[in-house]
Short mmCIF file of C-alpha atoms (C1' of nucleotides) in Angstrom, two decimals:
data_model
loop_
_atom_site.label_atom_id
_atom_site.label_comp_id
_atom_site.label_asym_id
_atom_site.label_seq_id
_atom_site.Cartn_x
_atom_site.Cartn_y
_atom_site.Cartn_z
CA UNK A 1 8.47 5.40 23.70
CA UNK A 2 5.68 7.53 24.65
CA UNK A 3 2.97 8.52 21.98
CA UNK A 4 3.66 12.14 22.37
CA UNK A 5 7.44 11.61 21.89
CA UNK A 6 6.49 9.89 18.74
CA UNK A 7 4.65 12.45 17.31
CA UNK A 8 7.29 15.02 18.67
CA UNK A 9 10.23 13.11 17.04
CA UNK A 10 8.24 12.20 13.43
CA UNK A 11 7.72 16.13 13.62
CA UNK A 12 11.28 17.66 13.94
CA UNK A 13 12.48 15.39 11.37
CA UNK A 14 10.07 16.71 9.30
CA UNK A 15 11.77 20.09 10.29
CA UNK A 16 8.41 21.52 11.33
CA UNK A 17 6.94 23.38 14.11
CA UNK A 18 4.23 22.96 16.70
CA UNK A 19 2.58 25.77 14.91
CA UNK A 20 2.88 24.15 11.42
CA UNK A 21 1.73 21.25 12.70
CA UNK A 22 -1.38 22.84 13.76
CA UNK A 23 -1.51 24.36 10.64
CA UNK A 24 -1.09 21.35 8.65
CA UNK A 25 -3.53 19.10 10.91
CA UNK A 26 -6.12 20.91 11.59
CA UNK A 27 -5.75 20.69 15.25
CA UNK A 28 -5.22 23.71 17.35
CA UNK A 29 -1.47 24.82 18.66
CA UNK A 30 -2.36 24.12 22.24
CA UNK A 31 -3.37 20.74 21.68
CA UNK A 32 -0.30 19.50 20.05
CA UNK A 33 1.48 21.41 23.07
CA UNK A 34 -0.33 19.06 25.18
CA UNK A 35 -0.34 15.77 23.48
CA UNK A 36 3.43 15.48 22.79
CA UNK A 37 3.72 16.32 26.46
CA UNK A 38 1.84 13.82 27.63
CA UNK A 39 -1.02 15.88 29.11
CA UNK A 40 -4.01 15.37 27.50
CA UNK A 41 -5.66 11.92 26.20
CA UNK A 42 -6.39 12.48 22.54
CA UNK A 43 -9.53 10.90 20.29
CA UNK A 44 -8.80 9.01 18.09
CA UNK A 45 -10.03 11.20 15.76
CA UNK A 46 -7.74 14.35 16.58
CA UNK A 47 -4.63 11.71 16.29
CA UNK A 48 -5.88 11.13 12.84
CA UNK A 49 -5.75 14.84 12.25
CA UNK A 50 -1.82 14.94 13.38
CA UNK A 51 -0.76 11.64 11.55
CA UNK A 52 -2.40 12.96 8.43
CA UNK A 53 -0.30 16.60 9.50
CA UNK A 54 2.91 14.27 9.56
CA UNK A 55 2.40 12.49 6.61
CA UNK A 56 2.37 8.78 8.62
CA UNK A 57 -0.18 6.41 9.56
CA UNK A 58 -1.92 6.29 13.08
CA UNK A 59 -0.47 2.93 13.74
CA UNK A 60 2.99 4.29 12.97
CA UNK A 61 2.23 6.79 16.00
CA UNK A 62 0.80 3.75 18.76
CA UNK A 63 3.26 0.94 17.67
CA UNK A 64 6.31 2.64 18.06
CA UNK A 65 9.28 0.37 18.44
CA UNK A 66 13.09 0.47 18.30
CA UNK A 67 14.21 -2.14 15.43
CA UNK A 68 17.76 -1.65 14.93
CA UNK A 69 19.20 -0.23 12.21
CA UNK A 70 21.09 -2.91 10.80
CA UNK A 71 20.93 -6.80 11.43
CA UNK A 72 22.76 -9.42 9.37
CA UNK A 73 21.62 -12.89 9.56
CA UNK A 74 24.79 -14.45 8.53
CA UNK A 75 22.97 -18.53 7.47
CA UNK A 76 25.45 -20.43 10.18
CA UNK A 77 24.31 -18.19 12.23
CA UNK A 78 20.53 -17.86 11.88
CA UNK A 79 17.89 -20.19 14.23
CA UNK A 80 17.86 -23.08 12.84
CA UNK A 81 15.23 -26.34 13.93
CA UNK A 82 15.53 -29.62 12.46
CA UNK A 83 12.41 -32.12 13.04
CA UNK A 84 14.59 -35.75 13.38
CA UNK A 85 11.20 -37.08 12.60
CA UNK A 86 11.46 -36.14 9.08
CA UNK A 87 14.11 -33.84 8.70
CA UNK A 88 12.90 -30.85 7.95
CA UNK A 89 14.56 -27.86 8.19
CA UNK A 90 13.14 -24.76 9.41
CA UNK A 91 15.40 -21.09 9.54
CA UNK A 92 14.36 -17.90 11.17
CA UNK A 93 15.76 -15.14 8.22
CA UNK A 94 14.28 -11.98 9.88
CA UNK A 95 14.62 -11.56 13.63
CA UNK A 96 14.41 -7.86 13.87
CA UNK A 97 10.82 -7.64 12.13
CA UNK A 98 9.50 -9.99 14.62
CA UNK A 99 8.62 -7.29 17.36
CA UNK A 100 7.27 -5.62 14.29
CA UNK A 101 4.88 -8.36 13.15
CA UNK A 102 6.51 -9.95 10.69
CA UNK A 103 7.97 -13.63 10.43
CA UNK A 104 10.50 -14.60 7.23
CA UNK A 105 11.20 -18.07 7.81
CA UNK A 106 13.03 -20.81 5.44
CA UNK A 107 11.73 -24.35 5.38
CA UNK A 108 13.28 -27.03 3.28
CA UNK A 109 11.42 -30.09 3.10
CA UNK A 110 12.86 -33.50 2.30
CA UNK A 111 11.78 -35.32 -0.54
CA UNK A 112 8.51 -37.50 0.05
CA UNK A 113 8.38 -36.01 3.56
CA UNK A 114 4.92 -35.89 5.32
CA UNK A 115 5.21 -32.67 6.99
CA UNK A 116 2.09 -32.40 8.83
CA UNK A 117 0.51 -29.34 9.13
CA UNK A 118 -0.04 -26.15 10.94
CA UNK A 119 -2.54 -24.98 13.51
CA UNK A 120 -4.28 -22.05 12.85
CA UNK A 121 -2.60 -18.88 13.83
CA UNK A 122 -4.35 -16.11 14.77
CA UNK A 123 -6.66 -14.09 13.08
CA UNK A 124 -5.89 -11.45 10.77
CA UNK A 125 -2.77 -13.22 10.19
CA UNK A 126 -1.75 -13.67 6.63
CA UNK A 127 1.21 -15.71 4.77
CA UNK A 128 3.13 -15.51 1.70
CA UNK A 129 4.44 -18.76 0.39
CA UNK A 130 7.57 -18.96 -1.95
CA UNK A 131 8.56 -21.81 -3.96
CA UNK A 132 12.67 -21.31 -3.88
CA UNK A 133 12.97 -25.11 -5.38
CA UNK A 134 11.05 -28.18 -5.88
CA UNK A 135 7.31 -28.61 -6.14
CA UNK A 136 4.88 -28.33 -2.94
CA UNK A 137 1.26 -28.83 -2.19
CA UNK A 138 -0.47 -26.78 0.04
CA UNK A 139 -3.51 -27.03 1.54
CA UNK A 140 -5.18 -24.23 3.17
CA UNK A 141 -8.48 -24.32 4.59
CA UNK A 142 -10.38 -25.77 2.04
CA UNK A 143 -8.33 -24.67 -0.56
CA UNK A 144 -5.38 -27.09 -2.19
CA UNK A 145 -2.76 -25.78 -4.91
CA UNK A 146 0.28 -27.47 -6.35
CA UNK A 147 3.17 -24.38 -6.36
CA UNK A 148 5.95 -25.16 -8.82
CA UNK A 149 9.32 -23.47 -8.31
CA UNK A 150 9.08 -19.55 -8.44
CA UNK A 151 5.32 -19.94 -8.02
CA UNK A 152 4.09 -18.00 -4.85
CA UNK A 153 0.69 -17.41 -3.09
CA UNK A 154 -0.77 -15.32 -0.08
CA UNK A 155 -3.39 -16.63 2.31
CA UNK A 156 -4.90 -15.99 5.35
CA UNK A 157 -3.40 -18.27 7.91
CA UNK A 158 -6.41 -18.29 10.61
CA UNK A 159 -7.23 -22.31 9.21
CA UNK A 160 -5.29 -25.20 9.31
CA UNK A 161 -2.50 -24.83 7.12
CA UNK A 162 0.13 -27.31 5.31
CA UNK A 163 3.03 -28.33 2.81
CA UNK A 164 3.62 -31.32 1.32
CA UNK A 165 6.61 -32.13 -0.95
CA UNK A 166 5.92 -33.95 -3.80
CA UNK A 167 8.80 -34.37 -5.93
CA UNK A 168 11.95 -36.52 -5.61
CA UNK A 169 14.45 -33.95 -4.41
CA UNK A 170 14.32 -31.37 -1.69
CA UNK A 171 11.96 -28.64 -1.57
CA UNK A 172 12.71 -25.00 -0.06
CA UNK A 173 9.90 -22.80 0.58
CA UNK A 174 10.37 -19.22 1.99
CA UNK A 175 7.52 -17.72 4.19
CA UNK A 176 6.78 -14.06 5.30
CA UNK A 177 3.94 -14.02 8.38
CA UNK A 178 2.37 -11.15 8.99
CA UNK A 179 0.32 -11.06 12.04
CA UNK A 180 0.61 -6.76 12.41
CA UNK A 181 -2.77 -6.84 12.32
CA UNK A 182 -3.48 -10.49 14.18
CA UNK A 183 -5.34 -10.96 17.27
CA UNK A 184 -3.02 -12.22 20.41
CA UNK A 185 -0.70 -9.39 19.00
CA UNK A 186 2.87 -11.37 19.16
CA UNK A 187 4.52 -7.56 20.07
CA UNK A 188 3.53 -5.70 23.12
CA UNK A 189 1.03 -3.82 21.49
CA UNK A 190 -1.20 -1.94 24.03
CA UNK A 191 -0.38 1.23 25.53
CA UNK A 192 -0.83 1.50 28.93
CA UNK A 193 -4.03 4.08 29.79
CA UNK A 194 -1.96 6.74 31.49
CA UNK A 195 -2.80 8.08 34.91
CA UNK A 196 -4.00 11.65 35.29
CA UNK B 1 -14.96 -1.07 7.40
CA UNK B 2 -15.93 1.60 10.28
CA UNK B 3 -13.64 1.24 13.70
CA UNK B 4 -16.89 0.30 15.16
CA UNK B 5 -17.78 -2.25 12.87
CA UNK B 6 -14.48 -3.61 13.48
CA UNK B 7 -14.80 -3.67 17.25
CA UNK B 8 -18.39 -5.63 16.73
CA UNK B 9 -16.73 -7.97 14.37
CA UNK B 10 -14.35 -8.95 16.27
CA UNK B 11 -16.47 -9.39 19.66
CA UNK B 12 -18.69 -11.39 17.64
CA UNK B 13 -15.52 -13.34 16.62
CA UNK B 14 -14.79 -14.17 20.12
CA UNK B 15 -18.25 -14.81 21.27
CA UNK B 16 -19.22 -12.95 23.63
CA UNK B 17 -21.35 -9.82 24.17
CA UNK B 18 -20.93 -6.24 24.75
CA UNK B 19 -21.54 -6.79 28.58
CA UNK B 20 -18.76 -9.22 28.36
CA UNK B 21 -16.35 -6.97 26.53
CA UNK B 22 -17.45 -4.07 29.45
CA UNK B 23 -16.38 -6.19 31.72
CA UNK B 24 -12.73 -7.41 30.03
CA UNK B 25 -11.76 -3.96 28.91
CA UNK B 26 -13.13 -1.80 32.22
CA UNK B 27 -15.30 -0.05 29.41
CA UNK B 28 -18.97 0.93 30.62
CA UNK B 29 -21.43 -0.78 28.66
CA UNK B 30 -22.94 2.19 26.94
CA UNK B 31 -19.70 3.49 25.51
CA UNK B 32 -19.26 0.03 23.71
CA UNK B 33 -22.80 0.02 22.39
CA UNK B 34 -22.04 4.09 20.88
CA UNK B 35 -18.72 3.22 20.12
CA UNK B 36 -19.75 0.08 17.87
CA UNK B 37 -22.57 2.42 16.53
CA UNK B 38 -20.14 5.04 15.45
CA UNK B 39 -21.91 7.49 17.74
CA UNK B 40 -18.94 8.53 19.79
CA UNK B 41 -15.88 9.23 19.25
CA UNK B 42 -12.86 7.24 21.63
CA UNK B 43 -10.12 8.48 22.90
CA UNK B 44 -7.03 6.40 22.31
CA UNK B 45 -6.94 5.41 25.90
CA UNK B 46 -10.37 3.94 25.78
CA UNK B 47 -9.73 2.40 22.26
CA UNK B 48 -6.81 0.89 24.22
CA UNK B 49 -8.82 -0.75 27.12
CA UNK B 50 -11.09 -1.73 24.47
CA UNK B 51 -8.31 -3.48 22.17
CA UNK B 52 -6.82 -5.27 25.12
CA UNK B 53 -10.66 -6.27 26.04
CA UNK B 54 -10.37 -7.95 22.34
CA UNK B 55 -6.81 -9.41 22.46
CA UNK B 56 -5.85 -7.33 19.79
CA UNK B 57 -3.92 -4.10 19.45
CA UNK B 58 -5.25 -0.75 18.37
CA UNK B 59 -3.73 -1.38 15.09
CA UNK B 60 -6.21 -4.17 14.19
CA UNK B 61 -8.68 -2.00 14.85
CA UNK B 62 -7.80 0.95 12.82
CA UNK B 63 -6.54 -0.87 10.00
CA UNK B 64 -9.35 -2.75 9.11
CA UNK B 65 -9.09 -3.63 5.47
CA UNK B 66 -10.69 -6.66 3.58
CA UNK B 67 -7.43 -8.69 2.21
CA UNK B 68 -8.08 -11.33 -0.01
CA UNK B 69 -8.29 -14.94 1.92
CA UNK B 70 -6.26 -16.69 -1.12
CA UNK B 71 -4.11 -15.35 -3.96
CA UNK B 72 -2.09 -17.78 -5.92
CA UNK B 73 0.62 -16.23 -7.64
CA UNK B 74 1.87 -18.66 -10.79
CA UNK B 75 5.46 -17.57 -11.67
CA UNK B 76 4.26 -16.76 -15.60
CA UNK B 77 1.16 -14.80 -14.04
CA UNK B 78 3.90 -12.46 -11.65
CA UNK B 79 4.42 -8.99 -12.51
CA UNK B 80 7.70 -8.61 -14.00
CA UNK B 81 9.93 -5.89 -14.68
CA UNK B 82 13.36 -6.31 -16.58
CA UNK B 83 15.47 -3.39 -16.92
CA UNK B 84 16.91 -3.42 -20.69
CA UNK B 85 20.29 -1.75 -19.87
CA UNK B 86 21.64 -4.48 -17.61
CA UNK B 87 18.88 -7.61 -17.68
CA UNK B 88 17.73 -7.31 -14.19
CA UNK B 89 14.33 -9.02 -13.33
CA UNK B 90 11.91 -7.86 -10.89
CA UNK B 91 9.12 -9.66 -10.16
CA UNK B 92 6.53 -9.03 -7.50
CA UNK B 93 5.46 -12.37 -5.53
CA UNK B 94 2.98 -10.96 -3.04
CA UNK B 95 0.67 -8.00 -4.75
CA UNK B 96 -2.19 -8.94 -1.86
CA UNK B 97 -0.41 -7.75 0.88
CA UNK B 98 0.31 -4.68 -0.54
CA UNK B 99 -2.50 -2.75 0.87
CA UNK B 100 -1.42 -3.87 4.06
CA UNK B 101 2.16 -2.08 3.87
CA UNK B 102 3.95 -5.26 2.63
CA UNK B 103 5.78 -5.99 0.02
CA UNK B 104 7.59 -9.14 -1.41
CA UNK B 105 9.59 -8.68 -4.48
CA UNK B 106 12.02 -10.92 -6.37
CA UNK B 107 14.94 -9.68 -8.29
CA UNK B 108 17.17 -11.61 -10.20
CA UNK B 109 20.39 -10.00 -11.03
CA UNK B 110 22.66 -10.92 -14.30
CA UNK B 111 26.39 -11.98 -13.34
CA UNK B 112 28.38 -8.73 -13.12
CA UNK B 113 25.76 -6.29 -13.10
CA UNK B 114 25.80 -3.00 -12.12
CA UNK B 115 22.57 -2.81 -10.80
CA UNK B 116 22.48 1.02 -9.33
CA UNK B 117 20.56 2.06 -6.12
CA UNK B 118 17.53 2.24 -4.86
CA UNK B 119 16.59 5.95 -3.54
CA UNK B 120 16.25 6.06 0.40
CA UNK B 121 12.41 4.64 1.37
CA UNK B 122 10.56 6.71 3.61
CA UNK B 123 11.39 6.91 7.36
CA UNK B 124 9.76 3.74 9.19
CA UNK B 125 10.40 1.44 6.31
CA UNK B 126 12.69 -1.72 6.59
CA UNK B 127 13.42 -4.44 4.37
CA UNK B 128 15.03 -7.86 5.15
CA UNK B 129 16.76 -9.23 1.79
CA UNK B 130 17.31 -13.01 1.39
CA UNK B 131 20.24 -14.33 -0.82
CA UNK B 132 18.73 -17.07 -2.86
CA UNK B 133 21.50 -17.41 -5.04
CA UNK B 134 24.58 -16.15 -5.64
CA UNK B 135 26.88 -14.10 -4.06
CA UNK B 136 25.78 -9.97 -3.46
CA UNK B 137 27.43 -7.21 -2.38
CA UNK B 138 24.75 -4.84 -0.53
CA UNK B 139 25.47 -1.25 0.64
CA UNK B 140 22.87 -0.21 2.83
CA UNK B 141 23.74 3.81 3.89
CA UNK B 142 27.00 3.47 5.27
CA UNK B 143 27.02 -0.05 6.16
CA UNK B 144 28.57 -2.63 3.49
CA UNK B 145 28.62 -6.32 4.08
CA UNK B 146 28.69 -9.28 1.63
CA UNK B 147 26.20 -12.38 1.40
CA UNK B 148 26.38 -15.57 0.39
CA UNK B 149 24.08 -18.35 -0.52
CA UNK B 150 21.61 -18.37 2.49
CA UNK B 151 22.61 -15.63 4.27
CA UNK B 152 19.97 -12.71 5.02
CA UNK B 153 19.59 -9.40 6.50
CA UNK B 154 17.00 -6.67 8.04
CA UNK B 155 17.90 -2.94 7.74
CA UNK B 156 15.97 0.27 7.85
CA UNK B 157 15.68 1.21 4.20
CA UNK B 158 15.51 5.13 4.56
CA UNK B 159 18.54 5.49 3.21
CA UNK B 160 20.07 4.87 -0.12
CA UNK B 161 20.91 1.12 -0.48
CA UNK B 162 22.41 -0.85 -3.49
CA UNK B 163 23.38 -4.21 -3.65
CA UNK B 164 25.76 -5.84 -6.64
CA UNK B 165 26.19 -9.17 -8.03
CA UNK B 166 29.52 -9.76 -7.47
CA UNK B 167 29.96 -13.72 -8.56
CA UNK B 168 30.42 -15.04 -12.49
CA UNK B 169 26.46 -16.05 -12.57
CA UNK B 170 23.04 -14.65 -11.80
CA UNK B 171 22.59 -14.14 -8.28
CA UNK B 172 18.53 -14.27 -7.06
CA UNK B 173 17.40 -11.80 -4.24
CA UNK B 174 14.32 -11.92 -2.11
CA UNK B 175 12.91 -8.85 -0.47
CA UNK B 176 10.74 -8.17 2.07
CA UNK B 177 9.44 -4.54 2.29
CA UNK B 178 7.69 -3.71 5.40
CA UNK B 179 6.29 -0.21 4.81
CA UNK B 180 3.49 -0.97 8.02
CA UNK B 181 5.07 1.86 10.06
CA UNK B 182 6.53 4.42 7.54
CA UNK B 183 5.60 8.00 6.76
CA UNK B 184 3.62 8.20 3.78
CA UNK B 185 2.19 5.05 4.05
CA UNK B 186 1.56 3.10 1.20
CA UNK B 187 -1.77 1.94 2.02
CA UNK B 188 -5.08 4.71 3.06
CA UNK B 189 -4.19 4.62 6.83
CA UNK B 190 -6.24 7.81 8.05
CA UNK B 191 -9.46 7.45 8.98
CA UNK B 192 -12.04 10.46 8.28
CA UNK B 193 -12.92 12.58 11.15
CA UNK B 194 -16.69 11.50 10.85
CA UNK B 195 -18.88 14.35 11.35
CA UNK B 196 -20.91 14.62 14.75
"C1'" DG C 1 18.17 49.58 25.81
"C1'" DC C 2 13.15 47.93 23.62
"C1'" DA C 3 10.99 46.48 19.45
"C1'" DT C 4 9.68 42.35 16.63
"C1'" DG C 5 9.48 37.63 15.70
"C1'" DT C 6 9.34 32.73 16.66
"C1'" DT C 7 8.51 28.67 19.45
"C1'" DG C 8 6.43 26.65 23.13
"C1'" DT C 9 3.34 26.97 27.26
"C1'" DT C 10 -0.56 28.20 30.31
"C1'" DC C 11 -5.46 29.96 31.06
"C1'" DG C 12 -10.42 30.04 30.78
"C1'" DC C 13 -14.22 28.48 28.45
"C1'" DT C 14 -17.31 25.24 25.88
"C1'" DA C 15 -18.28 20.88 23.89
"C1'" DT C 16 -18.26 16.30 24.57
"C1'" DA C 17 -16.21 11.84 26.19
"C1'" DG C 18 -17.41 8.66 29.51
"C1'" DT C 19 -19.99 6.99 33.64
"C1'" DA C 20 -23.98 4.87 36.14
"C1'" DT C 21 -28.68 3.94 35.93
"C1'" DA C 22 -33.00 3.19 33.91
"C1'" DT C 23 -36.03 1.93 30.02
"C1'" DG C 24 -37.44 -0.40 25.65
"C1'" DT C 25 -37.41 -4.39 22.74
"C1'" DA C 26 -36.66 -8.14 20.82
"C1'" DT C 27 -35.76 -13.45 21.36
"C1'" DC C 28 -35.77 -17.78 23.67
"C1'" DC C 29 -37.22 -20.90 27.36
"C1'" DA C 30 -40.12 -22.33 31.15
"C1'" DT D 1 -48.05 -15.56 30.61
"C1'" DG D 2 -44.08 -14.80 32.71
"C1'" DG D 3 -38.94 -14.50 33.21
"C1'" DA D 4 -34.56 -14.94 31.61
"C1'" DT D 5 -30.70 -12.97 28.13
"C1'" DA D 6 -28.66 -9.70 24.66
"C1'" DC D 7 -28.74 -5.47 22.59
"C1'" DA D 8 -30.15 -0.65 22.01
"C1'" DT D 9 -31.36 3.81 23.71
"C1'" DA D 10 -32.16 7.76 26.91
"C1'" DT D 11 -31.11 10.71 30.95
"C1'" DA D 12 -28.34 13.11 34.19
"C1'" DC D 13 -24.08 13.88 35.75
"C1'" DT D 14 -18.76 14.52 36.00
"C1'" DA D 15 -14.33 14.70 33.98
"C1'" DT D 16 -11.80 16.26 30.42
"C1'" DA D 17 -10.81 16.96 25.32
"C1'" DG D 18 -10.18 20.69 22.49
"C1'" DC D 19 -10.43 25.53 21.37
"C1'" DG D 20 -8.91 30.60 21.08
"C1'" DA D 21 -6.20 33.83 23.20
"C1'" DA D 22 -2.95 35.51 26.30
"C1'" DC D 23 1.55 34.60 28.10
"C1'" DA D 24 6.50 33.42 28.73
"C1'" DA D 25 11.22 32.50 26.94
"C1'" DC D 26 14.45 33.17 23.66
"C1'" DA D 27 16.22 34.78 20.01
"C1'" DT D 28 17.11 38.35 16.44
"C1'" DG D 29 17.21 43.09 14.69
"C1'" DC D 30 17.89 48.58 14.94
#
DNA sequence: GCATGTTGTTCGCTATAGTATATGTATCCA
DNA sequence: TGGATACATATACTATAGCGAACAACATGC
């Protein structure tokens, strides 16, 4: 979907005109004629002006995708990956947000399991860690914490990251990664520099 | 953070110069050095080239915003919310990521609770919910499905959606809000046309 | 019919984005 | 003292972003 479309779609649901557009951004009749056709290669200033006129953010104009409507992730159905090392369970929960950015994954770690770590991701990548059950400690960076069941914490995930289990039954940790602002973009990010 | 002082920080990030980044993104040389300097004003095209020149999308580079590296969040430190009428908890598990257009938010529903809606979210918005416990009934716009223990699912939230705990005890929900590409965004997405 | 809007498009014109090239200025190394 | 490298700035030029205003297409009315 083309930028212009984007801006063209966000405005008729807003139920709006070209004109009140202009009005409402700032930016002159003409040039939202132009931009939602395609014809002209906008600042990034002036696209300011018309996401501020729509009521949305700039990014919501670029990074336009097509995430459907409705996904179930039934649990005998979601991605599952077992390590036979040391059986730990990983799930994929959220699918559909992954073009968007945005990981929700499941681990459950087996008591006394050394789980090794994770590499770095990228960065601007951040992570929000859930204690569903048991007792975990995580190192990040430099930092260490002990989480206890319903504790949770958010970090930025561009260091070497880890889990450990530390009690005597299982442990289940949810995770939501959010790399929409990462380097290495995991969705096609980049519009293509049109021809003229 | 300026755009340009986000371009410089992340060249400097990557280690190499401005000549380097002329040459990756197909940018002349004196364009980066204004653009970095805030002295001109890109179109989206160029800020495109750029981005690419920087593995990273535009978003990165518009979005700039100074997150937190580390935010434990102890379960008796969580905001929490119970509604008096029917005992439902709320408790928000990731307040960092907020600014970024992301929200993670546990609720904890008594058995047999009527829990009402929530009002449609703005257009843009989706949530993935993940059954921790329990057994829910969730009606998301016209859609209806039932989950179990383990079982997830994404949906665009701009409509009105409801979910109800339908077993004999109290069923735990986790939900992901991503708000990133919605109208109205939550967080200050437009940048100010800088003067000339 | 022909006024009167309303929405979208095209037409000049001016300001400026963007280029290549040259110059200045540090710093570091020989 | 010279010569590399990295960044900043200035100049002259071309392409085009962005504007106001006129224009077309399609409705309505009387």
């Amino acid at each position: 979907m083309e930028i212009g479309d984007q801006i063209k779609a966000r405005r008729s649901t807003l139920g709006i005109t070209q004109s009140d557009l202009a009005d409402r951004s700032g930016v002159s009749k003409a040039m939202i004629c132009d931009v939602e056709a395609g014809k002209k290669n906008p600042t990034i200033r002036l696209l300011g002006q018309i996401a501020a006129g729509l009521d949305c953010s700039i990014s919501a104009l670029i990074d336009a995708d097509e995430t459907p409507r409705f996904v179930p992730e039934r649990r005998d159905q979601q991605r599952v990956l077992v390590d036979p090392e040391n059986g730990m369970e990983r799930r994929l929960l959220s699918s559909a947000l992954i073009r968007r950015g945005i990981e929700v994954i499941q681990y459950t770690y087996p008591p006394g399991a050394d789980c090794g770590g994770f590499p770095p991701h990228h960065r601007g990548t951040y992570e929000t860690a859930i204690v569903i059950k048991g007792q975990v400690r995580m190192e990040i960076g430099s930092e260490s914490i002990t989480l206890n069941e319903g504790d949770a914490a958010t970090y930025a995930a561009d260091v070497v990251h880890s889990a450990y289990n530390l009690g005597d039954s299982e442990a289940v940790v949810v995770y939501v990664v959010d790399s929409t602002r990462a380097s290495h973009p995991a969705r096609p990010a980049q519009r293509d520099p049109q021809a003229e």
